[in-house]
Amino acid sequence: MKLTIKKDLLLEGLNKVSKAISTKNLIPVLAGVKFELKKNKLTLTASDNDITIQTIITSDNEEDFKVEEEGNIIIQGKYILDIVRKLPDKYINIEVVDDLKILIYTENSEFNLNGISESEYPSINLEESKKKIEINSKVFKDIVNQTAFASSNEETKPILTGINFKISGNTLECNSTDSYRLARKVITLDKASEDSYNIVIPSHNIIEFTRILDEDNSSNVEVHIFNSKVLFKYKNVLFQSRLISGTYPNTANLLPEDAYMVITANLNDLYSVIDRASILTSDKDKNIVTLETEGDTLMIKSSSVEIGHVLEKMNVTKSVQDDIKISFSARYMMEALKAFSTDTVLINYVGEIKPIIIKSSEEESLTQLVLPIRTY
């Protein structure tokens, strides 16, 4: 194997696949990146058995990419990435000598690495299904950003560490919950799906995939769903993740249909007053604040015996004139509010021990739920 390649081209590909390089080293070969060089393309693959990422670098321009000898080799991922990143040259030469010795050189630098035979790399099947689902890349990124944060970090409930994707016809519903809050996004697909799906994708994995998506809003993500895995195809990247087995809880019954009171508030102002009130909460995990209304004034309070207390006020609009009092986690509420990109939000109050529902008349596809906390 021997090639000359533009540094930026190789670094972009390595940055994409490096997210799947194994750091646990249970299988040493998975700490490497598989290079497969053909006449006009270089395929890079990395996997940690949880996710697999493959990207294909092609170029008709010999100034970008010149192949002198085809071949395959596995190169230690950490080292090849660091070397390529730090070399100042515009072009990098990679050559395999004596079967498993790798020579990486430029005009003034030379690195010799030990490679690994491709025969040691596990067989990876990145097949595409015949029934793909297509979603605009920006819409897909929004879905994940607006839901993934609400999933659980507790491995004791593995099913809750993922995002639930339910597809039926032309409707895609995504849910994420850790039992104390819920994020839901419902969108209409451009093309109806032939089959219905109900899958759970690990949140960490799907967040890693969205980091590969660029700002090109005109591209689509292809979703290929199988029994135990899902494959995402985006431009020249294939990203495969395992699915979490099990039945995701039915979250629909958590959402009350009617609210006793709807409070309309400016999103940025509400976020800011909760943020400031949370400064004086003693428990940073729960950081409980209390919301009260007095006429058209909304008050956010917090207090700590050791620290002191705070009172923040802002003007809101209420659907009924009664006053309410309810406590909740400031962090959970702030993360829920941050998911919206609108000017105003609607706080739906159902009862003092009922879930708080956050919506927006400008973004009806998104619903956030935060459970109240008893403070007495």
mmCIF file of C-alpha atoms in Angstrom:
data_model
loop_
_atom_site.group_PDB
_atom_site.id
_atom_site.type_symbol
_atom_site.label_atom_id
_atom_site.label_comp_id
_atom_site.label_asym_id
_atom_site.label_seq_id
_atom_site.Cartn_x
_atom_site.Cartn_y
_atom_site.Cartn_z
ATOM 1 C CA MET A 1 0.000 0.000 0.000
ATOM 2 C CA LYS A 2 1.350 3.389 -0.964
ATOM 3 C CA LEU A 3 -0.385 6.742 -1.347
ATOM 4 C CA THR A 4 0.086 10.487 -1.208
ATOM 5 C CA ILE A 5 -2.874 12.383 0.216
ATOM 6 C CA LYS A 6 -3.767 15.928 1.130
ATOM 7 C CA LYS A 7 -3.482 16.299 4.897
ATOM 8 C CA ASP A 8 -6.879 18.045 5.310
ATOM 9 C CA LEU A 9 -8.644 15.288 3.381
ATOM 10 C CA LEU A 10 -7.149 12.513 5.517
ATOM 11 C CA LEU A 11 -7.628 14.411 8.784
ATOM 12 C CA GLU A 12 -11.319 14.983 8.047
ATOM 13 C CA GLY A 13 -11.826 11.258 7.460
ATOM 14 C CA LEU A 14 -9.856 10.243 10.549
ATOM 15 C CA ASN A 15 -11.767 12.712 12.732
ATOM 16 C CA LYS A 16 -15.029 11.088 11.638
ATOM 17 C CA VAL A 17 -14.069 7.476 12.279
ATOM 18 C CA SER A 18 -12.011 8.196 15.415
ATOM 19 C CA LYS A 19 -15.239 8.471 17.454
ATOM 20 C CA ALA A 20 -15.497 4.677 17.153
ATOM 21 C CA ILE A 21 -11.911 3.802 18.080
ATOM 22 C CA SER A 22 -11.973 1.471 21.083
ATOM 23 C CA THR A 23 -10.323 2.901 24.211
ATOM 24 C CA LYS A 24 -10.981 -0.162 26.392
ATOM 25 C CA ASN A 25 -8.598 -2.297 24.344
ATOM 26 C CA LEU A 26 -10.325 -5.580 25.224
ATOM 27 C CA ILE A 27 -9.664 -6.483 21.588
ATOM 28 C CA PRO A 28 -6.384 -4.709 20.726
ATOM 29 C CA VAL A 29 -7.102 -4.597 16.991
ATOM 30 C CA LEU A 30 -10.154 -2.365 17.659
ATOM 31 C CA ALA A 31 -7.801 0.381 18.805
ATOM 32 C CA GLY A 32 -6.832 0.723 15.158
ATOM 33 C CA VAL A 33 -8.240 2.251 12.004
ATOM 34 C CA LYS A 34 -8.615 -0.042 9.031
ATOM 35 C CA PHE A 35 -7.211 1.459 5.802
ATOM 36 C CA GLU A 36 -8.465 -0.111 2.554
ATOM 37 C CA LEU A 37 -6.858 1.487 -0.491
ATOM 38 C CA LYS A 38 -8.203 0.918 -3.992
ATOM 39 C CA LYS A 39 -7.359 2.617 -7.262
ATOM 40 C CA ASN A 40 -9.511 5.695 -6.688
ATOM 41 C CA LYS A 41 -10.724 5.473 -3.094
ATOM 42 C CA LEU A 42 -9.517 5.122 0.476
ATOM 43 C CA THR A 43 -11.936 3.507 2.919
ATOM 44 C CA LEU A 44 -11.394 4.140 6.648
ATOM 45 C CA THR A 45 -13.201 1.980 9.225
ATOM 46 C CA ALA A 46 -13.196 2.030 13.020
ATOM 47 C CA SER A 47 -15.296 0.088 15.507
ATOM 48 C CA ASP A 48 -15.577 -0.530 19.237
ATOM 49 C CA ASN A 49 -18.287 -3.227 18.846
ATOM 50 C CA ASP A 50 -20.877 -0.703 20.049
ATOM 51 C CA ILE A 51 -20.631 1.637 17.082
ATOM 52 C CA THR A 52 -18.921 1.276 13.715
ATOM 53 C CA ILE A 53 -18.034 4.223 11.491
ATOM 54 C CA GLN A 54 -16.834 4.017 7.932
ATOM 55 C CA THR A 55 -15.982 6.861 5.573
ATOM 56 C CA ILE A 56 -14.835 6.750 1.965
ATOM 57 C CA ILE A 57 -12.353 9.290 0.607
ATOM 58 C CA THR A 58 -12.418 9.650 -3.168
ATOM 59 C CA SER A 59 -10.901 12.143 -5.557
ATOM 60 C CA ASP A 60 -10.428 12.368 -9.305
ATOM 61 C CA ASN A 61 -7.826 15.015 -8.674
ATOM 62 C CA GLU A 62 -4.314 13.562 -8.311
ATOM 63 C CA GLU A 63 -3.286 16.722 -6.495
ATOM 64 C CA ASP A 64 -5.568 15.678 -3.603
ATOM 65 C CA PHE A 65 -5.066 11.954 -3.607
ATOM 66 C CA LYS A 66 -2.625 9.770 -5.520
ATOM 67 C CA VAL A 67 -2.548 5.965 -5.277
ATOM 68 C CA GLU A 68 0.694 4.228 -6.194
ATOM 69 C CA GLU A 69 -0.037 0.793 -4.768
ATOM 70 C CA GLU A 70 -3.283 -0.706 -3.503
ATOM 71 C CA GLY A 71 -3.486 -2.562 -0.198
ATOM 72 C CA ASN A 72 -5.012 -2.895 3.271
ATOM 73 C CA ILE A 73 -3.550 -2.315 6.734
ATOM 74 C CA ILE A 74 -4.669 -1.472 10.271
ATOM 75 C CA ILE A 75 -2.912 1.491 11.883
ATOM 76 C CA GLN A 76 -3.071 2.363 15.592
ATOM 77 C CA GLY A 77 -5.832 4.975 15.720
ATOM 78 C CA LYS A 78 -4.465 7.268 18.406
ATOM 79 C CA TYR A 79 -1.065 7.587 16.776
ATOM 80 C CA ILE A 80 -2.151 8.076 13.179
ATOM 81 C CA LEU A 81 -4.617 10.753 14.262
ATOM 82 C CA ASP A 82 -2.030 12.612 16.347
ATOM 83 C CA ILE A 83 0.601 12.378 13.620
ATOM 84 C CA VAL A 84 -1.665 13.656 10.856
ATOM 85 C CA ARG A 85 -3.072 16.402 13.065
ATOM 86 C CA LYS A 86 0.361 17.740 14.062
ATOM 87 C CA LEU A 87 2.232 17.476 10.783
ATOM 88 C CA PRO A 88 2.511 20.975 9.246
ATOM 89 C CA ASP A 89 2.807 19.779 5.653
ATOM 90 C CA LYS A 90 0.089 20.032 3.011
ATOM 91 C CA TYR A 91 0.640 16.453 1.778
ATOM 92 C CA ILE A 92 1.311 13.202 3.648
ATOM 93 C CA ASN A 93 2.796 9.990 2.253
ATOM 94 C CA ILE A 94 1.790 6.628 3.710
ATOM 95 C CA GLU A 95 3.579 3.470 2.653
ATOM 96 C CA VAL A 96 3.474 -0.109 3.927
ATOM 97 C CA VAL A 97 6.872 -1.805 3.811
ATOM 98 C CA ASP A 98 7.726 -5.383 4.833
ATOM 99 C CA ASP A 99 3.989 -6.224 5.104
ATOM 100 C CA LEU A 100 3.325 -4.747 8.551
ATOM 101 C CA LYS A 101 5.691 -1.784 8.828
ATOM 102 C CA ILE A 102 4.098 1.574 8.098
ATOM 103 C CA LEU A 103 6.114 4.551 6.928
ATOM 104 C CA ILE A 104 4.456 7.961 7.270
ATOM 105 C CA TYR A 105 6.569 10.747 5.871
ATOM 106 C CA THR A 106 6.653 14.279 4.539
ATOM 107 C CA GLU A 107 9.487 16.465 3.320
ATOM 108 C CA ASN A 108 10.957 16.957 6.797
ATOM 109 C CA SER A 109 9.285 14.294 8.999
ATOM 110 C CA GLU A 110 9.306 10.527 9.109
ATOM 111 C CA PHE A 111 7.361 8.155 11.392
ATOM 112 C CA ASN A 112 7.676 4.373 11.497
ATOM 113 C CA LEU A 113 4.736 2.496 13.011
ATOM 114 C CA ASN A 114 3.942 -1.160 13.529
ATOM 115 C CA GLY A 115 0.774 -2.116 11.672
ATOM 116 C CA ILE A 116 -1.696 -4.948 12.211
ATOM 117 C CA SER A 117 -2.782 -7.389 9.538
ATOM 118 C CA GLU A 118 -6.285 -6.788 8.208
ATOM 119 C CA SER A 119 -7.011 -10.510 8.685
ATOM 120 C CA GLU A 120 -7.169 -9.860 12.440
ATOM 121 C CA TYR A 121 -9.933 -7.274 12.071
ATOM 122 C CA PRO A 122 -13.413 -8.599 12.945
ATOM 123 C CA SER A 123 -15.865 -9.043 10.100
ATOM 124 C CA ILE A 124 -18.203 -6.042 9.986
ATOM 125 C CA ASN A 125 -21.366 -6.015 7.930
ATOM 126 C CA LEU A 126 -22.470 -2.493 6.987
ATOM 127 C CA GLU A 127 -25.334 -3.579 4.771
ATOM 128 C CA GLU A 128 -28.145 -1.231 3.827
ATOM 129 C CA SER A 129 -31.781 -2.278 3.996
ATOM 130 C CA LYS A 130 -34.114 -2.090 1.028
ATOM 131 C CA LYS A 131 -36.589 -0.025 3.089
ATOM 132 C CA LYS A 132 -34.696 3.076 4.075
ATOM 133 C CA ILE A 133 -36.184 6.089 5.872
ATOM 134 C CA GLU A 134 -34.936 9.536 4.892
ATOM 135 C CA ILE A 135 -34.811 12.542 7.238
ATOM 136 C CA ASN A 136 -33.360 15.973 6.526
ATOM 137 C CA SER A 137 -29.996 16.222 8.336
ATOM 138 C CA LYS A 138 -30.882 19.466 10.162
ATOM 139 C CA VAL A 139 -34.242 18.045 11.273
ATOM 140 C CA PHE A 140 -32.475 14.899 12.471
ATOM 141 C CA LYS A 141 -29.922 16.906 14.438
ATOM 142 C CA ASP A 142 -32.718 18.979 16.030
ATOM 143 C CA ILE A 143 -34.585 15.822 17.057
ATOM 144 C CA VAL A 144 -31.546 14.489 18.903
ATOM 145 C CA ASN A 145 -30.589 17.845 20.474
ATOM 146 C CA GLN A 146 -34.145 18.372 21.727
ATOM 147 C CA THR A 147 -34.585 14.923 23.279
ATOM 148 C CA ALA A 148 -31.308 13.129 24.114
ATOM 149 C CA PHE A 149 -30.533 15.184 27.247
ATOM 150 C CA ALA A 150 -33.585 13.728 29.031
ATOM 151 C CA SER A 151 -32.366 10.126 28.791
ATOM 152 C CA SER A 152 -30.974 8.375 31.841
ATOM 153 C CA ASN A 153 -27.321 7.853 32.772
ATOM 154 C CA GLU A 154 -28.199 4.977 35.091
ATOM 155 C CA GLU A 155 -27.090 1.644 33.660
ATOM 156 C CA THR A 156 -29.474 -0.083 36.082
ATOM 157 C CA LYS A 157 -32.263 0.828 33.634
ATOM 158 C CA PRO A 158 -30.523 0.345 30.277
ATOM 159 C CA ILE A 159 -33.692 0.901 28.225
ATOM 160 C CA LEU A 160 -33.904 4.491 29.547
ATOM 161 C CA THR A 161 -30.336 5.296 28.430
ATOM 162 C CA GLY A 162 -31.571 5.495 24.848
ATOM 163 C CA ILE A 163 -33.896 7.474 22.620
ATOM 164 C CA ASN A 164 -37.086 5.707 21.556
ATOM 165 C CA PHE A 165 -37.829 6.087 17.831
ATOM 166 C CA LYS A 166 -41.357 5.099 16.804
ATOM 167 C CA ILE A 167 -42.149 5.223 13.102
ATOM 168 C CA SER A 168 -45.586 4.570 11.669
ATOM 169 C CA GLY A 169 -46.569 5.706 8.204
ATOM 170 C CA ASN A 170 -45.242 9.220 7.779
ATOM 171 C CA THR A 171 -45.046 9.960 11.536
ATOM 172 C CA LEU A 172 -41.813 9.802 13.502
ATOM 173 C CA GLU A 173 -42.126 10.110 17.283
ATOM 174 C CA CYS A 174 -39.035 10.356 19.485
ATOM 175 C CA ASN A 175 -39.147 10.021 23.262
ATOM 176 C CA SER A 176 -36.474 10.259 25.905
ATOM 177 C CA THR A 177 -36.986 9.943 29.664
ATOM 178 C CA ASP A 178 -35.112 9.220 32.884
ATOM 179 C CA SER A 179 -38.370 8.757 34.905
ATOM 180 C CA TYR A 180 -38.249 12.337 36.234
ATOM 181 C CA ARG A 181 -38.679 14.169 32.936
ATOM 182 C CA LEU A 182 -39.669 13.480 29.363
ATOM 183 C CA ALA A 183 -38.720 15.022 26.026
ATOM 184 C CA ARG A 184 -40.928 14.276 23.029
ATOM 185 C CA LYS A 185 -40.584 15.345 19.411
ATOM 186 C CA VAL A 186 -43.056 14.371 16.691
ATOM 187 C CA ILE A 187 -42.388 15.126 13.040
ATOM 188 C CA THR A 188 -43.969 14.273 9.692
ATOM 189 C CA LEU A 189 -41.718 12.427 7.267
ATOM 190 C CA ASP A 190 -41.634 13.488 3.632
ATOM 191 C CA LYS A 191 -42.199 9.880 2.581
ATOM 192 C CA ALA A 192 -44.254 7.336 4.504
ATOM 193 C CA SER A 193 -42.477 4.235 5.798
ATOM 194 C CA GLU A 194 -43.721 0.871 4.495
ATOM 195 C CA ASP A 195 -43.161 -0.787 7.874
ATOM 196 C CA SER A 196 -43.691 0.351 11.455
ATOM 197 C CA TYR A 197 -40.740 0.459 13.848
ATOM 198 C CA ASN A 198 -40.295 0.843 17.593
ATOM 199 C CA ILE A 199 -36.588 0.919 18.458
ATOM 200 C CA VAL A 200 -34.301 2.314 21.167
ATOM 201 C CA ILE A 201 -30.909 3.742 20.137
ATOM 202 C CA PRO A 202 -28.277 4.459 22.828
ATOM 203 C CA SER A 203 -28.271 8.241 23.369
ATOM 204 C CA HIS A 204 -24.480 8.437 23.517
ATOM 205 C CA ASN A 205 -24.165 6.723 20.141
ATOM 206 C CA ILE A 206 -26.690 8.882 18.346
ATOM 207 C CA ILE A 207 -25.158 12.076 19.795
ATOM 208 C CA GLU A 208 -21.802 10.970 18.356
ATOM 209 C CA PHE A 209 -23.455 10.528 14.959
ATOM 210 C CA THR A 210 -24.972 14.028 14.990
ATOM 211 C CA ARG A 211 -21.484 15.467 15.564
ATOM 212 C CA ILE A 212 -20.565 14.174 12.118
ATOM 213 C CA LEU A 213 -23.462 16.059 10.490
ATOM 214 C CA ASP A 214 -22.338 19.355 8.995
ATOM 215 C CA GLU A 215 -24.287 22.574 8.446
ATOM 216 C CA ASP A 216 -25.467 21.540 4.976
ATOM 217 C CA ASN A 217 -29.236 21.614 5.469
ATOM 218 C CA SER A 218 -29.965 20.271 1.982
ATOM 219 C CA SER A 219 -28.681 16.745 2.707
ATOM 220 C CA ASN A 220 -30.624 13.801 4.084
ATOM 221 C CA VAL A 221 -29.804 11.105 6.607
ATOM 222 C CA GLU A 222 -30.780 7.612 5.507
ATOM 223 C CA VAL A 223 -31.933 5.327 8.334
ATOM 224 C CA HIS A 224 -31.679 1.563 7.790
ATOM 225 C CA ILE A 225 -33.267 -0.429 10.630
ATOM 226 C CA PHE A 226 -32.537 -4.075 11.465
ATOM 227 C CA ASN A 227 -33.424 -6.386 14.382
ATOM 228 C CA SER A 228 -30.474 -5.512 16.604
ATOM 229 C CA LYS A 229 -28.780 -2.580 14.871
ATOM 230 C CA VAL A 230 -29.427 0.631 12.981
ATOM 231 C CA LEU A 231 -27.322 2.030 10.145
ATOM 232 C CA PHE A 232 -27.195 5.747 9.341
ATOM 233 C CA LYS A 233 -25.905 6.843 5.952
ATOM 234 C CA TYR A 234 -24.878 10.471 5.465
ATOM 235 C CA LYS A 235 -22.914 11.614 2.422
ATOM 236 C CA ASN A 236 -19.723 9.484 2.434
ATOM 237 C CA VAL A 237 -20.200 8.186 6.005
ATOM 238 C CA LEU A 238 -21.786 4.979 7.295
ATOM 239 C CA PHE A 239 -22.497 4.938 11.041
ATOM 240 C CA GLN A 240 -23.817 1.749 12.633
ATOM 241 C CA SER A 241 -25.046 1.404 16.218
ATOM 242 C CA ARG A 242 -26.425 -1.439 18.251
ATOM 243 C CA LEU A 243 -30.008 -1.163 19.484
ATOM 244 C CA ILE A 244 -31.008 -1.535 23.131
ATOM 245 C CA SER A 245 -33.178 -4.612 23.590
ATOM 246 C CA GLY A 246 -36.325 -4.415 25.673
ATOM 247 C CA THR A 247 -39.649 -2.621 25.693
ATOM 248 C CA TYR A 248 -39.628 1.141 26.089
ATOM 249 C CA PRO A 249 -42.225 2.384 28.600
ATOM 250 C CA ASN A 250 -45.445 3.845 27.228
ATOM 251 C CA THR A 251 -44.860 7.545 27.818
ATOM 252 C CA ALA A 252 -48.093 8.742 26.173
ATOM 253 C CA ASN A 253 -50.087 8.257 29.385
ATOM 254 C CA LEU A 254 -47.727 10.645 31.222
ATOM 255 C CA LEU A 255 -49.024 13.591 29.213
ATOM 256 C CA PRO A 256 -52.265 15.034 30.636
ATOM 257 C CA GLU A 257 -54.716 16.199 28.000
ATOM 258 C CA ASP A 258 -56.024 19.291 29.792
ATOM 259 C CA ALA A 259 -54.248 21.913 31.870
ATOM 260 C CA TYR A 260 -55.817 23.748 34.784
ATOM 261 C CA MET A 261 -53.728 26.829 33.974
ATOM 262 C CA VAL A 262 -51.507 27.862 31.055
ATOM 263 C CA ILE A 263 -48.787 30.429 31.773
ATOM 264 C CA THR A 264 -47.340 32.234 28.772
ATOM 265 C CA ALA A 265 -43.814 33.500 29.432
ATOM 266 C CA ASN A 266 -40.873 34.907 27.526
ATOM 267 C CA LEU A 267 -38.464 32.003 27.099
ATOM 268 C CA ASN A 268 -35.196 33.881 27.686
ATOM 269 C CA ASP A 269 -36.548 35.771 30.702
ATOM 270 C CA LEU A 270 -37.914 32.613 32.318
ATOM 271 C CA TYR A 271 -34.651 30.742 31.741
ATOM 272 C CA SER A 272 -32.667 33.616 33.246
ATOM 273 C CA VAL A 273 -34.724 33.957 36.426
ATOM 274 C CA ILE A 274 -34.565 30.212 37.074
ATOM 275 C CA ASP A 275 -30.832 30.245 36.367
ATOM 276 C CA ARG A 276 -30.216 33.052 38.866
ATOM 277 C CA ALA A 277 -32.487 31.523 41.504
ATOM 278 C CA SER A 278 -30.625 28.212 41.254
ATOM 279 C CA ILE A 279 -27.372 29.892 42.348
ATOM 280 C CA LEU A 280 -28.432 29.669 45.993
ATOM 281 C CA THR A 281 -29.721 26.104 45.981
ATOM 282 C CA SER A 282 -27.743 23.850 48.283
ATOM 283 C CA ASP A 283 -28.143 20.547 46.443
ATOM 284 C CA LYS A 284 -26.649 20.922 42.971
ATOM 285 C CA ASP A 285 -28.218 17.661 41.800
ATOM 286 C CA LYS A 286 -31.793 18.481 42.739
ATOM 287 C CA ASN A 287 -31.350 22.299 42.958
ATOM 288 C CA ILE A 288 -35.012 22.796 43.815
ATOM 289 C CA VAL A 289 -36.709 26.114 43.115
ATOM 290 C CA THR A 290 -40.315 27.124 43.718
ATOM 291 C CA LEU A 291 -42.593 28.832 41.213
ATOM 292 C CA GLU A 292 -45.442 30.980 42.526
ATOM 293 C CA THR A 293 -47.855 33.356 40.832
ATOM 294 C CA GLU A 294 -49.432 36.513 42.195
ATOM 295 C CA GLY A 295 -51.729 38.032 39.601
ATOM 296 C CA ASP A 296 -49.665 38.455 36.422
ATOM 297 C CA THR A 297 -46.391 38.252 38.339
ATOM 298 C CA LEU A 298 -44.448 35.004 38.342
ATOM 299 C CA MET A 299 -42.007 34.516 41.210
ATOM 300 C CA ILE A 300 -39.141 32.045 41.369
ATOM 301 C CA LYS A 301 -37.802 31.416 44.866
ATOM 302 C CA SER A 302 -35.076 29.283 46.360
ATOM 303 C CA SER A 303 -33.590 29.071 49.816
ATOM 304 C CA SER A 304 -30.938 27.253 51.758
ATOM 305 C CA VAL A 305 -30.402 27.306 55.508
ATOM 306 C CA GLU A 306 -26.635 27.444 54.986
ATOM 307 C CA ILE A 307 -26.565 29.948 52.107
ATOM 308 C CA GLY A 308 -29.603 32.255 52.132
ATOM 309 C CA HIS A 309 -32.588 32.858 49.873
ATOM 310 C CA VAL A 310 -33.439 34.534 46.577
ATOM 311 C CA LEU A 311 -36.573 35.930 44.952
ATOM 312 C CA GLU A 312 -36.871 36.606 41.217
ATOM 313 C CA LYS A 313 -39.930 38.180 39.536
ATOM 314 C CA MET A 314 -41.173 38.514 35.954
ATOM 315 C CA ASN A 315 -44.410 39.397 34.171
ATOM 316 C CA VAL A 316 -46.412 36.614 32.535
ATOM 317 C CA THR A 317 -49.875 35.978 31.123
ATOM 318 C CA LYS A 318 -52.174 33.391 32.740
ATOM 319 C CA SER A 319 -55.225 31.624 31.329
ATOM 320 C CA VAL A 320 -57.055 31.813 34.705
ATOM 321 C CA GLN A 321 -56.756 34.304 37.569
ATOM 322 C CA ASP A 322 -56.077 31.773 40.330
ATOM 323 C CA ASP A 323 -52.606 31.593 41.863
ATOM 324 C CA ILE A 324 -50.427 28.489 42.069
ATOM 325 C CA LYS A 325 -47.312 27.217 43.822
ATOM 326 C CA ILE A 326 -45.136 24.372 42.571
ATOM 327 C CA SER A 327 -41.520 23.236 43.072
ATOM 328 C CA PHE A 328 -39.205 21.518 40.604
ATOM 329 C CA SER A 329 -35.559 20.880 39.681
ATOM 330 C CA ALA A 330 -34.056 24.054 38.234
ATOM 331 C CA ARG A 331 -31.586 22.055 36.136
ATOM 332 C CA TYR A 332 -34.305 19.874 34.618
ATOM 333 C CA MET A 333 -36.478 22.876 33.835
ATOM 334 C CA MET A 334 -33.596 24.832 32.303
ATOM 335 C CA GLU A 335 -32.581 21.904 30.098
ATOM 336 C CA ALA A 336 -36.200 21.544 28.973
ATOM 337 C CA LEU A 337 -36.443 25.256 28.135
ATOM 338 C CA LYS A 338 -33.128 25.179 26.267
ATOM 339 C CA ALA A 339 -34.632 22.662 23.818
ATOM 340 C CA PHE A 340 -36.967 25.353 22.436
ATOM 341 C CA SER A 341 -35.895 27.898 19.842
ATOM 342 C CA THR A 342 -38.956 30.144 20.191
ATOM 343 C CA ASP A 343 -39.583 33.518 21.840
ATOM 344 C CA THR A 344 -42.297 32.335 24.221
ATOM 345 C CA VAL A 345 -43.182 29.100 25.999
ATOM 346 C CA LEU A 346 -46.390 27.777 27.517
ATOM 347 C CA ILE A 347 -46.158 26.299 31.022
ATOM 348 C CA ASN A 348 -49.105 23.949 31.456
ATOM 349 C CA TYR A 349 -50.002 23.526 35.136
ATOM 350 C CA VAL A 350 -52.217 20.506 35.813
ATOM 351 C CA GLY A 351 -51.905 20.234 39.591
ATOM 352 C CA GLU A 352 -49.321 20.519 42.358
ATOM 353 C CA ILE A 353 -48.354 16.829 42.123
ATOM 354 C CA LYS A 354 -49.015 16.464 38.388
ATOM 355 C CA PRO A 355 -46.345 16.784 35.684
ATOM 356 C CA ILE A 356 -45.481 20.257 34.397
ATOM 357 C CA ILE A 357 -45.809 20.357 30.609
ATOM 358 C CA ILE A 358 -43.804 22.868 28.583
ATOM 359 C CA LYS A 359 -44.881 23.620 25.025
ATOM 360 C CA SER A 360 -44.725 26.402 22.470
ATOM 361 C CA SER A 361 -47.448 27.562 20.078
ATOM 362 C CA GLU A 362 -44.633 28.259 17.580
ATOM 363 C CA GLU A 363 -43.101 24.776 17.815
ATOM 364 C CA GLU A 364 -45.967 22.356 18.298
ATOM 365 C CA SER A 365 -43.878 19.290 17.417
ATOM 366 C CA LEU A 366 -41.952 19.519 20.712
ATOM 367 C CA THR A 367 -43.186 18.700 24.227
ATOM 368 C CA GLN A 368 -41.176 18.733 27.449
ATOM 369 C CA LEU A 369 -42.340 17.292 30.771
ATOM 370 C CA VAL A 370 -40.809 17.888 34.217
ATOM 371 C CA LEU A 371 -42.103 16.221 37.364
ATOM 372 C CA PRO A 372 -42.738 18.532 40.368
ATOM 373 C CA ILE A 373 -40.963 17.908 43.669
ATOM 374 C CA ARG A 374 -42.732 17.906 47.015
ATOM 375 C CA THR A 375 -41.096 20.355 49.416
ATOM 376 C CA TYR A 376 -43.243 19.646 52.449
#
